[in-house]
Short mmCIF file of C-alpha atoms in Angstrom, two decimals:
data_model
loop_
_atom_site.label_atom_id
_atom_site.label_comp_id
_atom_site.label_asym_id
_atom_site.label_seq_id
_atom_site.Cartn_x
_atom_site.Cartn_y
_atom_site.Cartn_z
CA MET A 219 -19.58 -17.93 7.78
CA LYS A 220 -20.76 -21.42 6.77
CA PHE A 221 -19.24 -23.78 4.93
CA ALA A 222 -21.12 -26.27 2.73
CA LYS A 223 -18.12 -27.92 1.65
CA ARG A 224 -14.97 -28.97 2.38
CA GLY A 225 -12.51 -26.29 1.19
CA SER A 226 -15.39 -23.80 0.13
CA ALA A 227 -16.97 -21.09 1.83
CA VAL A 228 -20.15 -18.85 1.07
CA LEU A 229 -20.24 -15.34 2.42
CA GLU A 230 -23.42 -14.48 4.05
CA ALA A 231 -23.46 -10.67 3.25
CA PRO A 232 -21.46 -9.08 0.41
CA GLU A 233 -18.32 -6.83 1.64
CA GLU A 234 -18.71 -3.26 1.90
CA GLY A 235 -16.14 -1.86 0.05
CA TYR A 236 -14.40 -1.66 -3.47
CA ALA A 237 -11.05 -2.79 -4.62
CA SER A 238 -8.33 -0.59 -3.95
CA GLU A 239 -6.76 1.34 -7.31
CA THR A 240 -3.52 0.56 -8.36
CA ASN A 241 -1.27 3.00 -6.99
CA TRP A 242 1.08 3.64 -10.06
CA PRO A 243 4.16 4.94 -9.65
CA ASN A 244 4.86 8.88 -10.66
CA ARG A 245 0.99 9.16 -11.34
CA GLU A 246 0.19 12.77 -10.75
CA PRO A 247 -3.22 14.77 -12.42
CA ALA A 248 -3.11 15.41 -15.67
CA PRO A 249 -2.87 19.48 -16.42
CA ALA A 250 -6.13 21.48 -17.56
CA GLY A 251 -6.40 20.88 -21.31
CA MET A 252 -3.33 18.00 -21.33
CA LEU A 253 -5.91 15.35 -22.52
CA GLN A 254 -6.88 17.24 -25.62
CA ARG A 255 -2.67 17.87 -26.31
CA GLY A 256 -1.21 15.19 -25.21
CA ARG A 257 -1.11 11.18 -25.72
CA LEU A 258 0.15 8.03 -23.85
CA ALA A 259 3.38 6.79 -24.38
CA ALA A 260 4.89 3.69 -22.82
CA ASP A 261 7.74 1.02 -23.67
CA PRO A 262 6.49 -1.67 -25.86
CA ASN A 263 8.64 -3.92 -24.60
CA GLU A 264 7.10 -3.43 -20.97
CA ASN A 265 4.80 -5.69 -19.73
CA PRO A 266 1.63 -3.85 -18.45
CA GLY A 267 1.23 -6.20 -15.45
CA SER A 268 4.68 -5.83 -14.12
CA PRO A 269 4.73 -3.46 -11.14
CA ASN A 270 6.88 -1.11 -12.86
CA TYR A 271 4.86 -0.63 -15.80
CA ALA A 272 4.50 2.78 -15.73
CA PRO A 273 2.90 4.87 -18.89
CA THR A 274 3.50 8.42 -19.29
CA VAL A 275 1.68 11.32 -21.16
CA GLU A 276 3.87 13.14 -23.56
CA GLU A 277 2.84 16.53 -24.21
CA GLU A 278 3.22 17.83 -27.76
CA VAL A 279 4.76 20.91 -27.57
CA TYR A 280 2.75 23.98 -27.83
CA LYS A 281 3.46 26.24 -30.68
CA PRO A 282 1.54 29.46 -30.68
CA ARG A 283 -0.48 30.41 -34.11
CA ARG A 284 1.32 33.30 -36.02
CA GLU A 285 -1.25 35.55 -37.81
CA SER A 286 -0.46 36.37 -41.10
CA MET A 287 0.79 39.55 -41.16
CA SER A 288 -0.27 41.86 -44.01
CA TYR A 289 0.44 45.23 -45.02
CA ARG A 290 -1.71 47.81 -46.64
CA LEU A 291 -0.33 50.54 -48.86
CA ARG A 292 -2.15 53.53 -48.47
CA LEU A 293 -2.36 55.70 -51.18
CA GLY A 294 -3.70 59.23 -51.40
CA ILE A 295 -2.54 63.00 -51.30
CA PRO A 296 -0.57 63.76 -48.56
CA LYS A 297 -2.30 65.84 -45.80
CA SER A 298 0.49 68.01 -45.03
CA LEU A 299 1.32 71.14 -47.53
CA ALA A 300 5.09 69.78 -48.06
CA GLY A 301 3.77 66.63 -48.95
CA LYS A 302 0.88 68.08 -51.40
CA ILE A 303 3.58 70.21 -53.11
CA ILE A 304 5.50 66.73 -53.86
CA PHE A 305 2.92 64.90 -54.88
CA ALA A 306 1.82 67.66 -57.58
CA ALA A 307 5.14 67.72 -58.86
CA ILE A 308 5.56 64.21 -59.33
CA ALA A 309 2.50 64.13 -60.95
CA LEU A 310 3.10 66.80 -63.37
CA VAL A 311 6.50 65.53 -64.25
CA GLY A 312 5.05 61.81 -65.27
CA LEU A 313 2.18 63.47 -67.09
CA GLY A 314 4.83 65.60 -68.97
CA ALA A 315 7.06 62.48 -69.61
CA ILE A 316 3.92 60.91 -71.35
CA VAL A 317 3.04 63.88 -73.47
CA ILE A 318 6.56 64.09 -74.48
CA GLY A 319 7.24 60.67 -75.38
CA TYR A 320 3.76 60.80 -77.36
CA LEU A 321 4.91 63.15 -79.12
CA GLY A 322 8.10 61.90 -80.06
CA VAL A 323 6.87 58.71 -81.02
CA ARG A 324 3.88 60.68 -83.34
CA ASN A 325 6.39 62.52 -84.86
CA ALA A 326 8.65 59.76 -85.68
CA LEU A 327 5.67 57.61 -87.47
CA PHE A 328 4.09 60.89 -89.25
CA HIS A 329 7.20 62.29 -90.75
CA ASP A 330 9.53 59.45 -91.34
CA ASP A 331 10.15 58.66 -94.98
CA ARG A 332 9.80 54.93 -94.50
CA PHE A 333 6.17 55.05 -93.52
CA VAL A 334 5.83 56.86 -97.10
CA VAL A 335 3.36 55.18 -99.69
CA ALA A 336 5.58 55.86 -102.75
CA THR A 337 4.02 54.54 -105.84
CA ALA A 338 0.96 52.72 -106.66
CA SER A 339 2.57 48.98 -106.41
CA ASP A 340 2.68 49.64 -102.81
CA ILE A 341 -1.13 49.37 -102.72
CA GLN A 342 -2.02 45.55 -102.90
CA ILE A 343 -5.38 44.84 -104.04
CA VAL A 344 -6.91 41.40 -103.89
CA GLY A 345 -10.33 39.84 -104.61
CA ASN A 346 -11.04 41.84 -107.68
CA GLN A 347 -12.27 39.87 -110.91
CA ARG A 348 -14.45 42.50 -112.73
CA LEU A 349 -13.65 45.61 -111.24
CA THR A 350 -9.98 46.72 -112.52
CA ARG A 351 -7.22 47.67 -110.58
CA ASP A 352 -7.39 51.06 -112.13
CA GLN A 353 -11.09 51.59 -110.77
CA VAL A 354 -9.74 50.51 -107.48
CA LEU A 355 -6.42 53.04 -107.74
CA ASP A 356 -8.68 55.70 -108.48
CA ILE A 357 -9.86 55.92 -104.95
CA PHE A 358 -6.52 55.76 -103.59
CA GLY A 359 -5.31 58.54 -105.81
CA ALA A 360 -4.91 61.36 -103.15
CA ASP A 361 -2.94 58.63 -100.85
CA ILE A 362 0.30 58.34 -102.84
CA GLU A 363 3.55 59.89 -101.62
CA ARG A 364 0.98 60.15 -98.30
CA ASN A 365 2.29 58.79 -95.06
CA ILE A 366 0.24 55.68 -94.33
CA PHE A 367 -0.53 56.50 -90.93
CA ARG A 368 -2.48 59.69 -92.48
CA VAL A 369 -4.56 57.26 -95.04
CA PRO A 370 -8.09 57.39 -93.54
CA LEU A 371 -8.94 54.03 -94.05
CA ALA A 372 -12.91 54.14 -92.96
CA GLU A 373 -13.25 56.66 -95.73
CA ARG A 374 -11.28 54.83 -98.72
CA ARG A 375 -13.38 51.69 -97.33
CA ALA A 376 -16.97 53.48 -97.90
CA ASP A 377 -15.54 55.22 -101.23
CA LEU A 378 -14.98 51.45 -102.31
CA GLU A 379 -18.40 50.36 -101.27
CA ARG A 380 -20.20 52.90 -103.28
CA LEU A 381 -18.71 51.41 -106.42
CA PRO A 382 -21.77 49.16 -107.68
CA TRP A 383 -19.55 45.99 -108.38
CA VAL A 384 -18.29 46.09 -104.62
CA ALA A 385 -20.27 44.15 -102.14
CA HIS A 386 -17.68 44.54 -99.29
CA ALA A 387 -14.21 46.04 -98.93
CA THR A 388 -11.37 45.65 -96.04
CA VAL A 389 -8.53 48.37 -96.01
CA MET A 390 -5.24 47.59 -93.77
CA ARG A 391 -1.99 48.91 -93.36
CA LEU A 392 1.12 47.05 -94.03
CA LEU A 393 4.38 48.59 -92.60
CA PRO A 394 6.47 50.19 -93.35
CA ASN A 395 4.71 51.75 -96.24
CA GLY A 396 2.02 49.46 -97.98
CA ILE A 397 -1.79 49.16 -98.09
CA ARG A 398 -3.46 46.23 -98.50
CA VAL A 399 -7.19 46.14 -100.08
CA SER A 400 -9.29 43.04 -100.04
CA ILE A 401 -12.68 43.31 -102.04
CA ILE A 402 -15.79 40.65 -102.07
CA GLU A 403 -17.60 41.39 -105.63
CA ARG A 404 -21.23 41.40 -106.16
CA VAL A 405 -22.16 37.98 -108.08
CA PRO A 406 -24.87 38.77 -111.28
CA VAL A 407 -27.68 36.21 -111.45
CA ALA A 408 -29.37 37.30 -114.57
CA PHE A 409 -29.33 40.13 -117.47
CA VAL A 410 -31.41 43.25 -116.85
CA ARG A 411 -33.21 44.78 -119.87
CA GLN A 412 -33.49 48.91 -119.53
CA GLY A 413 -34.99 49.70 -123.17
CA THR A 414 -31.95 49.13 -125.40
CA GLN A 415 -29.59 48.86 -123.00
CA ILE A 416 -28.71 45.72 -121.13
CA GLY A 417 -26.75 45.20 -117.87
CA PHE A 418 -26.51 42.71 -114.87
CA VAL A 419 -28.46 42.50 -111.41
CA ASP A 420 -27.15 40.74 -108.60
CA ALA A 421 -29.54 39.05 -105.85
CA GLU A 422 -30.02 42.03 -104.13
CA GLY A 423 -31.48 44.07 -106.55
CA VAL A 424 -28.25 46.00 -107.43
CA LEU A 425 -27.73 47.13 -111.14
CA LEU A 426 -24.17 46.31 -112.66
CA ASP A 427 -22.45 47.63 -115.57
CA MET A 428 -21.79 44.79 -118.06
CA PRO A 429 -17.86 44.22 -118.69
CA GLN A 430 -16.67 44.51 -122.10
CA ASP A 431 -15.46 41.10 -122.24
CA ALA A 432 -18.83 39.51 -121.23
CA ALA A 433 -19.64 38.55 -124.52
CA GLY A 434 -19.36 34.66 -124.98
CA ASP A 435 -18.45 34.15 -121.42
CA PRO A 436 -19.95 30.90 -119.85
CA ARG A 437 -20.53 32.20 -116.45
CA TYR A 438 -23.27 34.66 -117.99
CA SER A 439 -25.73 32.09 -119.07
CA PHE A 440 -29.14 33.04 -117.47
CA PRO A 441 -32.26 34.51 -118.02
CA VAL A 442 -32.90 38.23 -118.98
CA LEU A 443 -34.97 40.04 -116.10
CA THR A 444 -37.79 42.65 -116.98
CA GLY A 445 -39.59 44.49 -114.69
CA LEU A 446 -36.55 46.16 -113.08
CA SER A 447 -35.73 49.76 -113.35
CA ALA A 448 -33.11 51.92 -112.14
CA ASP A 449 -35.65 54.20 -110.90
CA ASP A 450 -37.47 51.84 -108.48
CA PRO A 451 -35.65 52.21 -105.20
CA LEU A 452 -33.16 49.37 -103.86
CA SER A 453 -35.93 48.00 -101.47
CA ALA A 454 -38.64 47.45 -104.50
CA ARG A 455 -35.68 45.60 -106.60
CA ALA A 456 -34.65 43.60 -103.95
CA ALA A 457 -38.29 42.46 -103.05
CA ARG A 458 -38.93 41.62 -106.63
CA MET A 459 -35.05 39.60 -106.99
CA GLU A 460 -36.39 37.46 -103.79
CA VAL A 461 -39.21 36.17 -105.77
CA TYR A 462 -36.82 35.63 -108.77
CA LYS A 463 -34.52 33.53 -106.49
CA ARG A 464 -37.45 31.44 -105.19
CA PHE A 465 -38.82 30.96 -108.78
CA MET A 466 -35.27 29.87 -110.11
CA LYS A 467 -34.89 28.00 -107.00
CA ASP A 468 -38.25 25.92 -107.44
CA LEU A 469 -37.86 24.88 -110.93
CA ASP A 470 -34.20 23.79 -110.20
CA SER A 471 -35.38 21.53 -107.48
CA SER A 472 -35.77 18.38 -109.33
CA GLY A 473 -32.39 18.82 -110.27
CA GLU A 474 -33.06 18.79 -114.08
CA HIS A 475 -31.86 22.60 -114.45
CA LEU A 476 -35.36 23.54 -116.03
CA THR A 477 -34.09 27.12 -115.63
CA GLN A 478 -31.96 26.59 -118.03
CA ALA A 479 -34.50 27.13 -120.65
CA LEU A 480 -35.96 30.04 -119.98
CA SER A 481 -35.48 33.25 -122.37
CA GLU A 482 -36.78 36.19 -120.40
CA VAL A 483 -38.63 36.63 -117.13
CA ASP A 484 -40.80 39.22 -115.96
CA LEU A 485 -40.90 40.80 -112.67
CA SER A 486 -43.01 43.66 -113.23
CA ASN A 487 -45.91 42.09 -111.13
CA PRO A 488 -44.53 40.27 -108.10
CA GLU A 489 -47.51 38.60 -107.76
CA ASP A 490 -47.63 36.54 -111.32
CA VAL A 491 -44.04 35.57 -112.64
CA LYS A 492 -44.30 35.53 -116.07
CA ALA A 493 -41.62 33.67 -118.21
CA LEU A 494 -40.68 33.38 -122.01
CA ILE A 495 -40.13 29.80 -122.97
CA PRO A 496 -38.50 29.01 -126.52
CA SER A 497 -40.52 26.43 -128.42
CA GLY A 498 -39.31 25.77 -131.77
CA SER A 499 -39.03 29.01 -133.70
CA THR A 500 -41.53 30.83 -131.38
CA ASP A 501 -41.14 32.07 -127.57
CA ILE A 502 -44.33 31.16 -125.53
CA LEU A 503 -45.40 33.63 -122.57
CA VAL A 504 -46.14 31.69 -119.38
CA HIS A 505 -48.10 32.86 -116.26
CA PHE A 506 -46.57 31.17 -113.46
CA GLY A 507 -48.31 33.22 -110.98
CA ASP A 508 -46.46 33.30 -107.15
CA GLU A 509 -46.41 29.58 -106.00
CA ASP A 510 -46.17 25.67 -107.34
CA PHE A 511 -43.82 27.01 -110.16
CA LEU A 512 -42.59 23.71 -110.52
CA ASN A 513 -45.81 21.73 -111.10
CA ARG A 514 -47.35 24.48 -113.25
CA TYR A 515 -44.09 23.95 -115.45
CA ARG A 516 -44.73 20.20 -115.52
CA LEU A 517 -48.03 20.42 -116.64
CA PHE A 518 -47.48 23.10 -119.08
CA GLU A 519 -44.37 20.93 -120.74
CA GLN A 520 -46.61 17.87 -120.60
CA ASN A 521 -49.53 19.55 -122.83
CA LEU A 522 -47.18 21.83 -124.93
CA PRO A 523 -46.74 19.08 -127.91
CA GLN A 524 -50.98 19.00 -127.94
CA TRP A 525 -51.54 22.37 -127.74
CA LYS A 526 -48.86 23.01 -130.42
CA THR A 527 -50.64 20.48 -132.66
CA GLN A 528 -54.16 22.11 -132.09
CA TYR A 529 -53.21 25.53 -132.25
CA PRO A 530 -49.96 26.74 -134.30
CA LYS A 531 -50.57 30.27 -133.19
CA LEU A 532 -50.21 29.90 -129.38
CA ALA A 533 -48.67 32.88 -127.96
CA SER A 534 -49.31 32.49 -124.24
CA VAL A 535 -50.38 30.23 -121.49
CA ASP A 536 -51.78 31.26 -118.22
CA ALA A 537 -51.08 28.55 -115.70
CA ARG A 538 -52.22 30.32 -112.30
CA TYR A 539 -55.44 28.43 -112.29
CA GLU A 540 -55.85 24.92 -110.62
CA HIS A 541 -58.14 22.86 -113.02
CA GLN A 542 -57.73 24.69 -116.34
CA PHE A 543 -55.09 26.57 -118.35
CA VAL A 544 -55.99 30.09 -120.42
CA LEU A 545 -54.51 29.75 -123.90
CA GLU A 546 -54.04 32.67 -125.88
CA MET A 547 -53.33 33.02 -129.46
CA GLU A 548 -51.57 35.29 -131.45
CA SER A 549 -53.13 38.61 -133.61
CA GLY A 550 -56.43 38.56 -131.28
CA ALA A 551 -57.48 34.84 -132.13
CA ALA A 552 -59.90 32.96 -129.78
CA VAL A 553 -59.10 32.15 -126.31
CA PRO A 554 -59.87 28.15 -125.87
CA LEU A 555 -60.06 26.67 -122.17
CA ALA A 556 -58.52 23.85 -121.41
CA SER A 557 -58.04 21.04 -118.74
CA ASN A 558 -54.91 20.65 -117.17
CA GLY A 559 -55.05 16.92 -116.98
CA ALA A 560 -54.63 14.46 -119.88
CA PRO A 561 -53.51 15.90 -123.07
CA LEU A 562 -56.27 18.04 -124.61
CA PRO A 563 -58.06 16.72 -128.26
CA ALA A 564 -58.16 18.73 -130.73
CA VAL A 565 -61.47 21.34 -130.46
CA PRO A 566 -61.93 23.91 -133.09
CA VAL A 567 -61.83 27.52 -132.28
CA LYS A 568 -64.47 29.69 -133.11
CA PRO A 569 -63.44 32.94 -134.60
CA ALA A 570 -64.28 35.90 -133.38
CA THR A 571 -67.84 37.73 -134.51
CA SER A 572 -67.59 40.88 -133.96
CA THR A 573 -65.23 43.17 -136.34
CA ALA A 574 -66.76 46.18 -135.07
CA LYS A 575 -64.86 46.56 -131.82
CA PRO A 576 -61.62 44.78 -132.07
CA ALA A 577 -60.66 45.41 -128.58
CA THR A 578 -63.87 44.27 -127.02
CA ALA A 579 -63.67 41.16 -128.78
CA ALA A 580 -60.05 40.59 -128.19
CA ALA A 581 -60.40 41.56 -124.10
CA LYS A 582 -63.59 38.82 -124.31
CA PRO A 583 -62.99 36.28 -126.81
CA PRO A 584 -65.32 33.32 -127.35
CA VAL A 585 -64.41 30.08 -125.42
CA ALA A 586 -64.03 26.87 -127.15
CA LYS A 587 -66.32 24.26 -125.91
CA HIS A 588 -64.32 21.22 -124.26
CA PRO A 589 -66.06 17.77 -124.42
CA ASP A 590 -65.44 16.64 -120.87
CA THR A 591 -66.30 20.09 -119.38
CA PRO A 592 -70.30 21.16 -118.54
CA LYS A 593 -71.62 23.68 -120.80
CA ALA A 594 -71.25 27.38 -119.39
CA ALA A 595 -71.55 30.74 -120.20
CA PRO A 596 -68.46 32.00 -122.16
CA LYS A 597 -67.94 35.17 -119.87
CA ALA A 598 -67.97 32.60 -116.61
CA ALA A 599 -65.62 29.83 -118.40
CA ALA A 600 -63.04 32.44 -119.46
CA LYS A 601 -62.91 34.26 -116.39
CA PRO A 602 -62.71 31.96 -113.18
CA ALA A 603 -63.48 33.37 -109.56
CA THR A 604 -60.55 35.52 -109.59
CA LYS A 605 -61.59 37.14 -112.65
CA PRO A 606 -58.72 36.74 -115.05
CA VAL A 607 -58.40 39.03 -117.85
CA ALA A 608 -57.52 37.09 -121.38
CA LYS A 609 -55.36 39.92 -123.63
CA PRO A 610 -54.05 39.24 -127.06
CA ALA A 611 -50.35 39.21 -127.52
CA LYS A 612 -49.21 42.51 -128.15
CA PRO A 613 -46.60 43.20 -130.66
CA LYS A 614 -43.05 43.34 -129.07
CA VAL A 615 -39.38 43.30 -130.10
CA LYS A 616 -38.10 39.98 -129.92
CA PRO A 617 -36.75 39.03 -126.57
CA VAL A 618 -33.44 37.61 -126.14
CA LYS A 619 -33.21 33.62 -126.76
CA HIS A 620 -30.68 31.60 -124.83
CA PRO A 621 -32.09 28.01 -124.22
CA ALA A 622 -29.81 25.54 -122.68
CA ASP A 623 -28.45 24.03 -126.16
CA LYS A 624 -28.05 27.93 -127.76
CA ALA A 625 -27.26 29.83 -124.78
CA GLN A 626 -23.46 30.66 -125.58
CA SER A 627 -24.63 31.34 -129.40
CA SER A 628 -27.66 33.72 -128.04
CA ASN A 629 -25.47 35.69 -126.09
CA GLN A 630 -23.13 36.38 -128.82
CA LYS A 631 -26.00 37.62 -131.06
CA MET A 632 -27.37 39.69 -128.03
CA PHE A 633 -23.86 41.49 -127.39
CA ALA A 634 -22.98 41.78 -130.99
CA ALA A 635 -26.39 43.72 -131.48
CA LEU A 636 -25.93 45.75 -128.32
CA ALA A 637 -22.39 46.75 -129.48
CA ALA A 638 -23.69 47.80 -132.77
CA ALA A 639 -26.15 50.14 -131.13
CA HIS A 640 -23.42 51.37 -128.96
CA LYS A 641 -21.37 52.20 -131.82
CA ALA A 642 -23.87 54.04 -133.75
CA ALA A 643 -25.13 56.20 -130.84
CA VAL A 644 -21.41 57.18 -130.37
CA ALA A 645 -21.14 57.84 -133.99
CA ASN A 646 -24.14 60.01 -133.75
CA ALA A 647 -23.20 61.75 -131.02
CA HIS A 648 -20.05 63.06 -132.81
CA ASN A 649 -21.58 63.98 -135.72
CA GLY A 650 -22.82 67.18 -134.32
CA ALA A 651 -25.48 69.30 -132.00
CA ALA A 652 -28.08 68.77 -135.02
CA ALA A 653 -28.69 65.32 -134.01
CA HIS A 654 -29.13 66.01 -130.68
CA ALA A 655 -31.52 68.50 -130.95
CA THR A 656 -33.55 66.18 -133.05
CA GLY A 657 -33.89 63.85 -130.33
CA LYS A 658 -33.26 60.91 -132.86
CA GLN A 659 -31.26 58.19 -131.89
CA VAL A 660 -29.72 55.58 -134.47
CA THR A 661 -30.33 52.05 -133.40
CA GLN A 662 -29.00 49.00 -135.14
#
């Protein structure tokens, strides 16, 4: 050992060995697994540097896990003979109790006088406006003094929906002895003419009888339809009514309610909707085709005053062609061809030259020359690419007219005429079998 300075020393070689471990009192090896379950515990007031400082390991109390115990109830037929017999006896007793209870409840419900429909006043009817209460009660005539649980609700509902005015019906029981009938009626959208008879038709093509109090009702201010027959299948009538709804919707799309000026609509050809439009003291038949109804109506309305001035006997206007109108006169007059642009100038109409064949002359009348139209053969001018055939107006019974300003008075006249015709027909039927043999029908 060398001393470099006084009071200091330097070791020439490191000492072999290490500092001894502190021998803590009461120190013992921890048992296996104790490090995971235990924790050190010491007095916080004791100085760790003091010789009496001895942290101990505090072991948590070990509590074994108890598995949840589940019990399964085993159901089944016992294996022993005695068990099988007991099981069968219990099953039979339970089944018998269920049957007896059901029969007892059924007997109480079906034979108790408290559940009997005593009178017609126990049947409530809601939703019927045009259908009378008597017509509905005719369906439930057999259910008076019958138990409500014996009333076949599905059958009664089907019977109600067979009535023409009923679109949908609901029938339910009201305890103790009532029946409630809810009806949704069909809504007529037009009159329909079939010969001398007139009735209603709804949007689905179902033909309806006209109520006796329909005369003068403001709800029934709509055109008369032709081209619908009861002999046609319902699907065909429904398809034509779709065309009619589209036609009416298109005309009213501008908000001007142009449909109120229509007197009659012909649906006999769904590809050519025809309408009678009142103009003064006459009606003009307008061919609208199957599209662009509103634009064609506006062009017709725009040119009508000039046409009426030039052609006082104007009977029909064909507006199906894009750049022209085909005008048809009364009594086989000539059919002039006109542009649908500005109002037409007065153009003299050539009279028919042939009188030997009036049918041919009417079918192919000469065409008036328009100053703005290049010269063309009369046949080519009168018949465009689609070859429309111009026909003279046929004499017909004057249709019912009820424009917007005279709808109510026109309806009253129509109803009065129909009532008189019906009254005369009934009187003729009661006169005797002779009138029926001749097949004559008195009309007025």
